[in-house]
PDB file of C-alpha atoms in Angstrom:
ATOM      1  CA  MET A   8       0.015  -0.025   0.001  1.00 51.00           C
ATOM      2  CA  LYS A   9       2.880   2.382   0.748  1.00 51.00           C
ATOM      3  CA  HIS A  10       4.140   1.935  -2.804  1.00 51.00           C
ATOM      4  CA  LEU A  11       0.756   2.943  -4.214  1.00 49.00           C
ATOM      5  CA  LEU A  12       0.607   6.010  -2.031  1.00 49.00           C
ATOM      6  CA  ALA A  13       4.137   7.005  -3.060  1.00 50.00           C
ATOM      7  CA  LEU A  14       3.252   6.588  -6.780  1.00 48.00           C
ATOM      8  CA  LEU A  15       0.058   8.583  -6.438  1.00 48.00           C
ATOM      9  CA  ALA A  16       1.941  11.384  -4.652  1.00 47.00           C
ATOM     10  CA  VAL A  17       4.541  11.522  -7.422  1.00 47.00           C
ATOM     11  CA  ILE A  18       1.816  11.721 -10.090  1.00 46.00           C
ATOM     12  CA  LEU A  19      -0.051  14.474  -8.254  1.00 45.00           C
ATOM     13  CA  ILE A  20       3.012  16.526  -7.625  1.00 43.00           C
ATOM     14  CA  ALA A  21       4.418  16.007 -11.133  1.00 43.00           C
ATOM     15  CA  ALA A  22       1.271  16.625 -13.168  1.00 43.00           C
ATOM     16  CA  PRO A  23       1.149  20.473 -12.813  1.00 41.00           C
ATOM     17  CA  ALA A  24       4.924  20.800 -13.486  1.00 39.00           C
ATOM     18  CA  ARG A  25       4.708  18.548 -16.485  1.00 39.00           C
ATOM     19  CA  ALA A  26       1.712  20.336 -17.960  1.00 40.00           C
ATOM     20  CA  GLN A  27       3.659  23.650 -17.666  1.00 38.00           C
ATOM     21  CA  HIS A  28       6.719  22.051 -19.338  1.00 40.00           C
ATOM     22  CA  SER A  29       4.907  20.254 -22.179  1.00 41.00           C
ATOM     23  CA  GLY A  30       4.947  23.173 -24.559  1.00 42.00           C
ATOM     24  CA  GLU A  31       8.737  23.492 -24.266  1.00 41.00           C
ATOM     25  CA  HIS A  32       9.141  19.709 -24.794  1.00 45.00           C
ATOM     26  CA  ALA A  33       6.974  19.702 -27.883  1.00 45.00           C
ATOM     27  CA  GLU A  34       8.832  22.647 -29.485  1.00 47.00           C
ATOM     28  CA  GLY A  35      12.323  21.311 -28.730  1.00 49.00           C
ATOM     29  CA  HIS A  36      11.899  17.768 -30.017  1.00 51.00           C
ATOM     30  CA  GLU A  37      11.005  16.215 -33.336  1.00 60.00           C
ATOM     31  CA  ALA A  38       7.446  14.832 -33.267  1.00 76.00           C
ATOM     32  CA  HIS A  39       7.232  11.089 -33.717  1.00 86.00           C
ATOM     33  CA  GLN A  40       4.079   9.027 -33.905  1.00 92.00           C
ATOM     34  CA  ASN A  41       5.627   5.662 -33.001  1.00 95.00           C
ATOM     35  CA  PHE A  42       8.038   4.563 -30.326  1.00 95.00           C
ATOM     36  CA  VAL A  43       9.875   1.315 -29.521  1.00 97.00           C
ATOM     37  CA  ALA A  44      11.494   0.879 -26.163  1.00 97.00           C
ATOM     38  CA  LEU A  45      13.572  -1.533 -24.123  1.00 98.00           C
ATOM     39  CA  PHE A  46      13.319  -1.802 -20.310  1.00 98.00           C
ATOM     40  CA  THR A  47      15.854  -3.169 -17.877  1.00 97.00           C
ATOM     41  CA  GLY A  48      15.440  -3.200 -14.160  1.00 96.00           C
ATOM     42  CA  PHE A  49      14.242  -5.135 -11.198  1.00 94.00           C
ATOM     43  CA  THR A  50      10.906  -6.473  -9.975  1.00 91.00           C
ATOM     44  CA  HIS A  51      10.802  -6.267  -6.202  1.00 85.00           C
ATOM     45  CA  GLU A  52       8.944  -8.270  -3.482  1.00 73.00           C
ATOM     46  CA  ASP A  53       8.566 -11.948  -2.747  1.00 74.00           C
ATOM     47  CA  ARG A  54       6.183 -12.659  -5.631  1.00 73.00           C
ATOM     48  CA  ARG A  55       8.861 -12.316  -8.275  1.00 73.00           C
ATOM     49  CA  ASP A  56      11.930 -12.869  -6.061  1.00 75.00           C
ATOM     50  CA  ASN A  57      13.564  -9.492  -6.589  1.00 83.00           C
ATOM     51  CA  ALA A  58      14.076 -10.630 -10.208  1.00 91.00           C
ATOM     52  CA  PHE A  59      16.157  -9.031 -12.921  1.00 94.00           C
ATOM     53  CA  THR A  60      13.645  -7.901 -15.510  1.00 95.00           C
ATOM     54  CA  VAL A  61      13.857  -6.998 -19.191  1.00 97.00           C
ATOM     55  CA  GLY A  62      11.051  -5.906 -21.508  1.00 98.00           C
ATOM     56  CA  ALA A  63      10.054  -4.386 -24.831  1.00 98.00           C
ATOM     57  CA  GLU A  64       7.310  -1.943 -25.639  1.00 98.00           C
ATOM     58  CA  TYR A  65       5.727  -0.338 -28.685  1.00 98.00           C
ATOM     59  CA  ALA A  66       3.660   2.834 -28.361  1.00 97.00           C
ATOM     60  CA  ARG A  67       1.656   4.897 -30.795  1.00 97.00           C
ATOM     61  CA  VAL A  68       0.950   8.561 -30.106  1.00 95.00           C
ATOM     62  CA  PHE A  69      -2.620   9.829 -30.484  1.00 94.00           C
ATOM     63  CA  GLY A  70      -3.157  13.568 -30.386  1.00 91.00           C
ATOM     64  CA  GLU A  71      -0.602  15.547 -28.462  1.00 88.00           C
ATOM     65  CA  ARG A  72      -0.463  13.538 -25.152  1.00 93.00           C
ATOM     66  CA  LEU A  73      -2.114  10.097 -25.379  1.00 96.00           C
ATOM     67  CA  THR A  74      -0.354   6.802 -26.231  1.00 96.00           C
ATOM     68  CA  ILE A  75      -1.463   3.240 -26.481  1.00 97.00           C
ATOM     69  CA  GLY A  76       0.793   0.232 -27.118  1.00 97.00           C
ATOM     70  CA  ALA A  77       1.882  -3.261 -26.330  1.00 98.00           C
ATOM     71  CA  LEU A  78       4.248  -4.438 -23.662  1.00 97.00           C
ATOM     72  CA  ALA A  79       6.123  -7.739 -23.014  1.00 98.00           C
ATOM     73  CA  GLU A  80       8.305  -8.196 -19.970  1.00 97.00           C
ATOM     74  CA  HIS A  81      10.212 -11.129 -18.509  1.00 96.00           C
ATOM     75  CA  ALA A  82      11.329 -11.413 -14.823  1.00 93.00           C
ATOM     76  CA  PHE A  83      14.147 -13.923 -14.165  1.00 91.00           C
ATOM     77  CA  GLY A  84      13.723 -15.368 -10.729  1.00 81.00           C
ATOM     78  CA  LYS A  85      13.400 -18.774  -9.141  1.00 79.00           C
ATOM     79  CA  ASN A  86      10.121 -18.776 -11.093  1.00 79.00           C
ATOM     80  CA  SER A  87      10.100 -17.334 -14.585  1.00 86.00           C
ATOM     81  CA  PHE A  88       7.411 -14.660 -15.043  1.00 92.00           C
ATOM     82  CA  TRP A  89       6.082 -13.172 -18.252  1.00 95.00           C
ATOM     83  CA  ILE A  90       3.995  -9.987 -18.292  1.00 97.00           C
ATOM     84  CA  LEU A  91       1.887  -8.950 -21.335  1.00 98.00           C
ATOM     85  CA  ALA A  92      -0.006  -5.709 -21.102  1.00 98.00           C
ATOM     86  CA  ILE A  93      -1.615  -2.876 -23.058  1.00 98.00           C
ATOM     87  CA  PRO A  94      -0.188   0.397 -21.707  1.00 98.00           C
ATOM     88  CA  PHE A  95      -2.294   3.559 -21.961  1.00 98.00           C
ATOM     89  CA  GLY A  96      -0.014   6.576 -21.487  1.00 97.00           C
ATOM     90  CA  TYR A  97      -0.546  10.232 -20.784  1.00 97.00           C
ATOM     91  CA  GLU A  98       2.432  12.518 -21.626  1.00 94.00           C
ATOM     92  CA  MET A  99       3.023  15.771 -19.760  1.00 95.00           C
ATOM     93  CA  GLY A 100       6.273  17.301 -21.034  1.00 92.00           C
ATOM     94  CA  ASN A 101       9.024  14.882 -20.074  1.00 94.00           C
ATOM     95  CA  TRP A 102       6.698  12.889 -17.738  1.00 96.00           C
ATOM     96  CA  ARG A 103       4.607   9.936 -18.764  1.00 97.00           C
ATOM     97  CA  ALA A 104       1.964   8.326 -16.583  1.00 98.00           C
ATOM     98  CA  VAL A 105       0.864   4.773 -17.539  1.00 98.00           C
ATOM     99  CA  VAL A 106      -2.092   2.563 -16.753  1.00 98.00           C
ATOM    100  CA  ALA A 107      -1.725  -0.953 -18.202  1.00 98.00           C
ATOM    101  CA  PRO A 108      -4.159  -3.838 -17.860  1.00 98.00           C
ATOM    102  CA  GLY A 109      -2.453  -7.111 -18.568  1.00 98.00           C
ATOM    103  CA  VAL A 110      -1.744 -10.746 -17.663  1.00 98.00           C
ATOM    104  CA  GLU A 111       1.040 -12.337 -15.680  1.00 96.00           C
ATOM    105  CA  PHE A 112       2.120 -15.895 -16.719  1.00 95.00           C
ATOM    106  CA  VAL A 113       4.063 -18.133 -14.314  1.00 90.00           C
ATOM    107  CA  ASP A 114       4.431 -21.875 -14.809  1.00 86.00           C
ATOM    108  CA  SER A 115       1.036 -22.999 -16.124  1.00 89.00           C
ATOM    109  CA  GLU A 116      -0.946 -20.253 -14.387  1.00 93.00           C
ATOM    110  CA  SER A 117      -2.085 -16.841 -15.573  1.00 97.00           C
ATOM    111  CA  ASN A 118      -3.272 -13.899 -13.401  1.00 96.00           C
ATOM    112  CA  ASN A 119      -4.851 -10.641 -14.379  1.00 97.00           C
ATOM    113  CA  LEU A 120      -2.977  -7.505 -13.329  1.00 97.00           C
ATOM    114  CA  VAL A 121      -3.119  -3.770 -13.520  1.00 98.00           C
ATOM    115  CA  ARG A 122       0.088  -1.691 -13.749  1.00 98.00           C
ATOM    116  CA  LEU A 123       0.416   1.925 -12.728  1.00 98.00           C
ATOM    117  CA  GLY A 124       3.628   3.626 -13.656  1.00 98.00           C
ATOM    118  CA  ILE A 125       5.519   6.891 -14.146  1.00 98.00           C
ATOM    119  CA  GLU A 126       8.562   7.761 -16.210  1.00 97.00           C
ATOM    120  CA  TYR A 127      10.676  10.811 -16.705  1.00 97.00           C
ATOM    121  CA  GLU A 128      12.322  10.984 -20.134  1.00 95.00           C
ATOM    122  CA  LEU A 129      15.632  12.666 -20.885  1.00 96.00           C
ATOM    123  CA  GLU A 130      16.964  12.895 -24.401  1.00 93.00           C
ATOM    124  CA  VAL A 131      20.469  11.563 -25.080  1.00 92.00           C
ATOM    125  CA  ASP A 132      21.743  11.568 -28.701  1.00 90.00           C
ATOM    126  CA  GLY A 133      18.243  11.065 -30.159  1.00 87.00           C
ATOM    127  CA  TRP A 134      17.319   8.347 -27.647  1.00 93.00           C
ATOM    128  CA  GLY A 135      14.855   8.742 -24.807  1.00 95.00           C
ATOM    129  CA  VAL A 136      16.275   7.528 -21.511  1.00 97.00           C
ATOM    130  CA  ALA A 137      13.713   7.386 -18.755  1.00 97.00           C
ATOM    131  CA  PRO A 138      14.065   6.290 -15.189  1.00 98.00           C
ATOM    132  CA  ALA A 139      10.846   4.392 -14.494  1.00 98.00           C
ATOM    133  CA  PHE A 140       8.803   3.209 -11.527  1.00 98.00           C
ATOM    134  CA  ALA A 141       5.666   1.037 -11.699  1.00 97.00           C
ATOM    135  CA  VAL A 142       3.471  -1.019  -9.420  1.00 96.00           C
ATOM    136  CA  ASP A 143       1.676  -4.160 -10.531  1.00 96.00           C
ATOM    137  CA  PHE A 144      -1.516  -5.146  -8.719  1.00 96.00           C
ATOM    138  CA  VAL A 145      -1.748  -8.970  -9.107  1.00 94.00           C
ATOM    139  CA  GLU A 146      -4.285 -10.877  -7.031  1.00 90.00           C
ATOM    140  CA  GLU A 147      -3.772  -9.472  -3.480  1.00 90.00           C
ATOM    141  CA  ASP A 148      -0.091  -8.556  -4.113  1.00 92.00           C
ATOM    142  CA  VAL A 149       1.428  -5.168  -4.826  1.00 93.00           C
ATOM    143  CA  VAL A 150       4.624  -5.630  -6.853  1.00 93.00           C
ATOM    144  CA  PRO A 151       6.937  -2.659  -7.424  1.00 95.00           C
ATOM    145  CA  ILE A 152       9.134  -2.502 -10.552  1.00 96.00           C
ATOM    146  CA  TYR A 153      11.919  -0.022 -11.127  1.00 95.00           C
ATOM    147  CA  GLY A 154      14.496   0.441 -13.845  1.00 97.00           C
ATOM    148  CA  VAL A 155      15.366   2.418 -16.978  1.00 98.00           C
ATOM    149  CA  VAL A 156      13.577   2.633 -20.298  1.00 97.00           C
ATOM    150  CA  PHE A 157      15.563   3.290 -23.535  1.00 97.00           C
ATOM    151  CA  ALA A 158      13.169   4.536 -26.298  1.00 96.00           C
ATOM    152  CA  ARG A 159      13.483   5.568 -29.950  1.00 96.00           C
ATOM    153  CA  GLY A 160      10.871   7.389 -31.970  1.00 93.00           C
ATOM    154  CA  PHE A 161      10.160   6.940 -35.690  1.00 92.00           C
TER     155      PHE A 161
END
C-alpha cells in the first residue's frame, strides 16, 4: 500500500509541473508518432523474487499527449514470469503516466494484473532515456518494478 501512495503522490506533484513544461518539450523535439522501447530493471517483493527484469514496448501517439501500445516483460527469478500488457499513457512534457491492464504468466498459471507507472524521459543523442517506476496489482499482491527505459521514436 505504501508503494501505491508514493506513486500517487509523485503523479499528483508532477502533473502540474509537467503540464507547464509540455509546450517546451513539444517545441524542442522532433514529433514522432511511434516509439519502440527496451526496459531493464528489477521487480521487487517476494512474488517475483527481486528478479532481474527485461522488456520491450511499442507505443503509438494519439493527439498531443495520449499513447497506446503493447508491452512484453520477463522477470528472471526462481520462477520465470512473463507479463503482457496494453499500456495507456498520458504525456506531460518529459513525464509519462501509464495505466496498463495485462496478464502475468508463471508456470502453467495466468493472473490478471493492472500496472500503474511513471517515467521521466531525458533525451540523449536522439534516444529517450527514462528512469521508470511502476506497481503491478496482481491478485492481492502489490509488486513494485523499477528500472530504466531506452526509447527511440520513428
